[in-house]
Amino acid sequence: MCSMRYKNSITSGPTESDRTIVGKSVTGLTALKCRYPEMFREARLTKQAYLKTGDVQFDGMFPGGGLPSGLLVELTGAASSGKTAVLFHLLAGYQYQYPLAYIDSSSTFFPLSAITAGIKVEQLLVVTTDSSCESVRIAENLFRLTPTRVIACDVTGRNDKLKMEQMHRLRIITTRYQGMVIFLTDSRYQLFPPSLISLQLTVTRCTRNSATMTVTRSKISPEGKNIEMTLV
């Protein structure tokens, strides 16, 4: 069982009765669009080869000054490494240009932390589920049924491995819709077939307010590149 809900710490979102089973995505998303149009702002339809955060340091790690659309990215690290703060920082940058969605299968999404990082939660579609496999199916539906271009998928703490065919289908759909999926994972578990993750970024805590992000597996840039990021 999984549910869809709009989380907003500033204005009231859908009540418990507004939740919909993701298996009925067309009906559920249409109803949400009528009630909460701010979550479905129009996507920019011009084709963009690279998705940019606006963070010169991060974008500059990759050829083309950004990440190519169609990527499946794994952002990983140990507990308390700062990986969630790094993810929120990247999402805040992407949100200036692209509609976002956040799939939470770990019940760890905190709106206040997102707001502190600069994310506009009133424009963020959040879907909750309790399965890594279901997260992949939800991501497919979000690309098909909403203007979402960048999807964050939090599967930290989960060890239900994903199947090769699931990830292959998601990669095809992500490429078709010129989007990107960023999986937030726990470094203790290997959920994905390595051949289907185009980029793995590992976050390591440096100090209380900083962390290092390192390219640990990549098909688009040299491995071993790293930057130090300030954590909010």
GROMACS .gro file of C-alpha atoms in nm:
model
  232
    1MET     CA    1   0.000   0.000   0.000
    2CYS     CA    2   0.132   0.339  -0.088
    3SER     CA    3  -0.024   0.681  -0.077
    4MET     CA    4   0.015   1.015  -0.244
    5ARG     CA    5   0.002   1.332  -0.043
    6TYR     CA    6   0.108   1.691  -0.066
    7LYS     CA    7   0.327   1.793   0.228
    8ASN     CA    8   0.349   2.161   0.310
    9SER     CA    9   0.443   2.309   0.645
   10ILE     CA   10   0.316   2.655   0.550
   11THR     CA   11  -0.026   2.598   0.399
   12SER     CA   12  -0.258   2.309   0.451
   13GLY     CA   13  -0.238   2.032   0.193
   14PRO     CA   14  -0.459   1.735   0.119
   15THR     CA   15  -0.619   1.570   0.417
   16GLU     CA   16  -0.610   1.199   0.486
   17SER     CA   17  -0.912   1.155   0.261
   18ASP     CA   18  -0.725   1.317  -0.030
   19ARG     CA   19  -0.471   1.037  -0.047
   20THR     CA   20  -0.495   0.813  -0.351
   21ILE     CA   21  -0.360   0.472  -0.436
   22VAL     CA   22  -0.081   0.519  -0.688
   23GLY     CA   23  -0.222   0.233  -0.891
   24LYS     CA   24  -0.501   0.479  -0.977
   25SER     CA   25  -0.254   0.748  -1.076
   26VAL     CA   26  -0.458   0.912  -1.352
   27THR     CA   27  -0.758   0.974  -1.128
   28GLY     CA   28  -0.549   1.067  -0.826
   29LEU     CA   29  -0.318   1.310  -1.004
   30THR     CA   30  -0.607   1.475  -1.188
   31ALA     CA   31  -0.788   1.537  -0.860
   32LEU     CA   32  -0.475   1.681  -0.700
   33LYS     CA   33  -0.414   1.907  -0.999
   34CYS     CA   34  -0.762   2.058  -0.963
   35ARG     CA   35  -0.721   2.124  -0.591
   36TYR     CA   36  -0.352   2.217  -0.582
   37PRO     CA   37  -0.251   2.363  -0.921
   38GLU     CA   38   0.071   2.509  -0.779
   39MET     CA   39   0.216   2.157  -0.773
   40PHE     CA   40   0.166   2.123  -1.148
   41ARG     CA   41   0.319   2.440  -1.289
   42GLU     CA   42   0.387   2.419  -1.659
   43ALA     CA   43   0.710   2.254  -1.765
   44ARG     CA   44   0.947   2.423  -2.003
   45LEU     CA   45   0.912   2.216  -2.317
   46THR     CA   46   1.233   2.322  -2.489
   47LYS     CA   47   1.479   2.037  -2.512
   48GLN     CA   48   1.774   2.076  -2.278
   49ALA     CA   49   2.076   1.849  -2.311
   50TYR     CA   50   2.198   1.930  -1.959
   51LEU     CA   51   2.014   1.985  -1.632
   52LYS     CA   52   2.186   2.252  -1.423
   53THR     CA   53   2.157   2.337  -1.055
   54GLY     CA   54   2.311   2.682  -1.088
   55ASP     CA   55   2.580   2.577  -0.841
   56VAL     CA   56   2.897   2.645  -1.040
   57GLN     CA   57   3.105   2.414  -0.824
   58PHE     CA   58   2.874   2.115  -0.863
   59ASP     CA   59   2.777   2.168  -1.228
   60GLY     CA   60   3.141   2.223  -1.316
   61MET     CA   61   3.230   1.868  -1.211
   62PHE     CA   62   3.071   1.738  -1.531
   63PRO     CA   63   3.133   1.792  -1.905
   64GLY     CA   64   2.883   2.038  -2.042
   65GLY     CA   65   2.849   2.221  -1.710
   66GLY     CA   66   2.566   2.004  -1.579
   67LEU     CA   67   2.419   1.655  -1.576
   68PRO     CA   68   2.281   1.517  -1.903
   69SER     CA   69   1.907   1.449  -1.905
   70GLY     CA   70   1.809   1.082  -1.894
   71LEU     CA   71   2.038   0.992  -1.605
   72LEU     CA   72   1.972   0.765  -1.309
   73VAL     CA   73   2.190   0.905  -1.029
   74GLU     CA   74   2.270   0.747  -0.693
   75LEU     CA   75   2.354   0.983  -0.407
   76THR     CA   76   2.479   0.768  -0.123
   77GLY     CA   77   2.659   0.784   0.210
   78ALA     CA   78   2.666   0.651   0.562
   79ALA     CA   79   2.422   0.756   0.833
   80SER     CA   80   2.469   1.122   0.934
   81SER     CA   81   2.702   1.182   0.638
   82GLY     CA   82   2.500   1.486   0.529
   83LYS     CA   83   2.367   1.324   0.211
   84THR     CA   84   2.009   1.445   0.268
   85ALA     CA   85   2.127   1.804   0.318
   86VAL     CA   86   2.332   1.776  -0.002
   87LEU     CA   87   2.029   1.640  -0.188
   88PHE     CA   88   1.810   1.930  -0.069
   89HIS     CA   89   2.076   2.176  -0.182
   90LEU     CA   90   2.080   2.026  -0.530
   91LEU     CA   91   1.700   2.012  -0.550
   92ALA     CA   92   1.671   2.377  -0.450
   93GLY     CA   93   1.893   2.463  -0.746
   94TYR     CA   94   1.706   2.243  -0.992
   95GLN     CA   95   1.370   2.383  -0.879
   96TYR     CA   96   1.447   2.725  -1.024
   97GLN     CA   97   1.420   2.571  -1.371
   98TYR     CA   98   1.243   2.237  -1.351
   99PRO     CA   99   0.930   2.092  -1.184
  100LEU     CA  100   1.029   1.853  -0.903
  101ALA     CA  101   0.882   1.552  -0.727
  102TYR     CA  102   1.000   1.370  -0.415
  103ILE     CA  103   0.926   1.001  -0.355
  104ASP     CA  104   0.967   0.916   0.014
  105SER     CA  105   0.986   0.547   0.095
  106SER     CA  106   1.169   0.600   0.424
  107SER     CA  107   0.932   0.844   0.600
  108THR     CA  108   1.220   1.087   0.646
  109PHE     CA  109   1.107   1.390   0.445
  110PHE     CA  110   1.103   1.702   0.668
  111PRO     CA  111   0.946   2.011   0.506
  112LEU     CA  112   1.128   2.252   0.737
  113SER     CA  113   1.466   2.113   0.632
  114ALA     CA  114   1.362   2.146   0.269
  115ILE     CA  115   1.254   2.507   0.323
  116THR     CA  116   1.582   2.588   0.499
  117ALA     CA  117   1.770   2.456   0.195
  118GLY     CA  118   1.570   2.686  -0.031
  119ILE     CA  119   1.313   2.442  -0.169
  120LYS     CA  120   0.966   2.586  -0.238
  121VAL     CA  121   0.757   2.316  -0.076
  122GLU     CA  122   0.434   2.464  -0.214
  123GLN     CA  123   0.561   2.361  -0.560
  124LEU     CA  124   0.691   2.020  -0.454
  125LEU     CA  125   0.489   1.706  -0.516
  126VAL     CA  126   0.568   1.448  -0.246
  127VAL     CA  127   0.461   1.085  -0.281
  128THR     CA  128   0.496   0.838   0.003
  129THR     CA  129   0.540   0.463  -0.029
  130ASP     CA  130   0.693   0.177   0.169
  131SER     CA  131   0.866  -0.011  -0.111
  132SER     CA  132   1.172   0.054  -0.325
  133CYS     CA  133   1.015  -0.133  -0.615
  134GLU     CA  134   0.700   0.075  -0.587
  135SER     CA  135   0.913   0.390  -0.589
  136VAL     CA  136   1.035   0.302  -0.938
  137ARG     CA  137   0.680   0.253  -1.065
  138ILE     CA  138   0.572   0.583  -0.912
  139ALA     CA  139   0.862   0.762  -1.082
  140GLU     CA  140   0.748   0.624  -1.417
  141ASN     CA  141   0.394   0.752  -1.355
  142LEU     CA  142   0.514   1.095  -1.248
  143PHE     CA  143   0.708   1.139  -1.571
  144ARG     CA  144   0.410   1.025  -1.777
  145LEU     CA  145   0.134   1.214  -1.593
  146THR     CA  146   0.294   1.534  -1.460
  147PRO     CA  147   0.539   1.798  -1.590
  148THR     CA  148   0.804   1.667  -1.350
  149ARG     CA  149   1.159   1.675  -1.486
  150VAL     CA  150   1.366   1.593  -1.175
  151ILE     CA  151   1.261   1.324  -0.928
  152ALA     CA  152   1.429   1.255  -0.594
  153CYS     CA  153   1.367   0.904  -0.465
  154ASP     CA  154   1.458   0.846  -0.100
  155VAL     CA  155   1.517   0.474  -0.041
  156THR     CA  156   1.757   0.507   0.254
  157GLY     CA  157   1.739   0.223   0.500
  158ARG     CA  158   1.576  -0.015   0.252
  159ASN     CA  159   1.740  -0.335   0.132
  160ASP     CA  160   1.474  -0.472  -0.104
  161LYS     CA  161   1.682  -0.499  -0.419
  162LEU     CA  162   1.552  -0.361  -0.747
  163LYS     CA  163   1.523  -0.581  -1.054
  164MET     CA  164   1.722  -0.524  -1.370
  165GLU     CA  165   1.412  -0.494  -1.587
  166GLN     CA  166   1.257  -0.233  -1.355
  167MET     CA  167   1.560  -0.009  -1.370
  168HIS     CA  168   1.603  -0.058  -1.744
  169ARG     CA  169   1.243   0.050  -1.806
  170LEU     CA  170   1.283   0.352  -1.578
  171ARG     CA  171   1.598   0.458  -1.761
  172ILE     CA  172   1.416   0.442  -2.095
  173ILE     CA  173   1.126   0.651  -1.963
  174THR     CA  174   1.361   0.901  -1.797
  175THR     CA  175   1.540   0.949  -2.127
  176ARG     CA  176   1.214   0.982  -2.321
  177TYR     CA  177   1.090   1.260  -2.093
  178GLN     CA  178   1.430   1.434  -2.072
  179GLY     CA  179   1.429   1.396  -1.697
  180MET     CA  180   1.653   1.271  -1.419
  181VAL     CA  181   1.603   1.050  -1.114
  182ILE     CA  182   1.826   1.095  -0.808
  183PHE     CA  183   1.814   0.797  -0.571
  184LEU     CA  184   1.911   0.872  -0.212
  185THR     CA  185   2.052   0.551  -0.067
  186ASP     CA  186   2.225   0.405   0.235
  187SER     CA  187   2.582   0.297   0.156
  188ARG     CA  188   2.529  -0.022   0.359
  189TYR     CA  189   2.304  -0.164   0.088
  190GLN     CA  190   2.347  -0.210  -0.286
  191LEU     CA  191   1.999  -0.177  -0.431
  192PHE     CA  192   2.082  -0.125  -0.796
  193PRO     CA  193   2.247  -0.322  -1.074
  194PRO     CA  194   2.570  -0.116  -1.115
  195SER     CA  195   2.545  -0.118  -1.494
  196LEU     CA  196   2.219   0.080  -1.484
  197ILE     CA  197   2.332   0.363  -1.258
  198SER     CA  198   2.505   0.621  -1.476
  199LEU     CA  199   2.648   0.820  -1.186
  200GLN     CA  200   2.716   0.745  -0.821
  201LEU     CA  201   2.804   1.029  -0.584
  202THR     CA  202   2.922   0.947  -0.233
  203VAL     CA  203   2.886   1.199   0.050
  204THR     CA  204   3.128   1.194   0.344
  205ARG     CA  205   3.100   1.421   0.646
  206CYS     CA  206   3.396   1.656   0.696
  207THR     CA  207   3.284   1.884   0.977
  208ARG     CA  208   2.953   1.964   1.143
  209ASN     CA  209   2.871   2.208   0.864
  210SER     CA  210   3.044   2.058   0.561
  211ALA     CA  211   3.069   1.738   0.360
  212THR     CA  212   3.267   1.609   0.065
  213MET     CA  213   3.090   1.477  -0.244
  214THR     CA  214   3.297   1.235  -0.454
  215VAL     CA  215   3.227   1.081  -0.794
  216THR     CA  216   3.268   0.712  -0.710
  217ARG     CA  217   3.118   0.559  -1.024
  218SER     CA  218   3.054   0.740  -1.349
  219LYS     CA  219   2.990   0.696  -1.721
  220ILE     CA  220   3.003   1.070  -1.788
  221SER     CA  221   3.302   1.208  -1.595
  222PRO     CA  222   3.630   1.094  -1.438
  223GLU     CA  223   3.590   0.904  -1.112
  224GLY     CA  224   3.756   1.047  -0.802
  225LYS     CA  225   3.651   1.408  -0.860
  226ASN     CA  226   3.527   1.569  -0.542
  227ILE     CA  227   3.404   1.897  -0.399
  228GLU     CA  228   3.344   2.021  -0.046
  229MET     CA  229   2.993   2.150   0.019
  230THR     CA  230   2.856   2.362   0.301
  231LEU     CA  231   2.560   2.203   0.480
  232VAL     CA  232   2.263   2.419   0.580
   0.00000   0.00000   0.00000
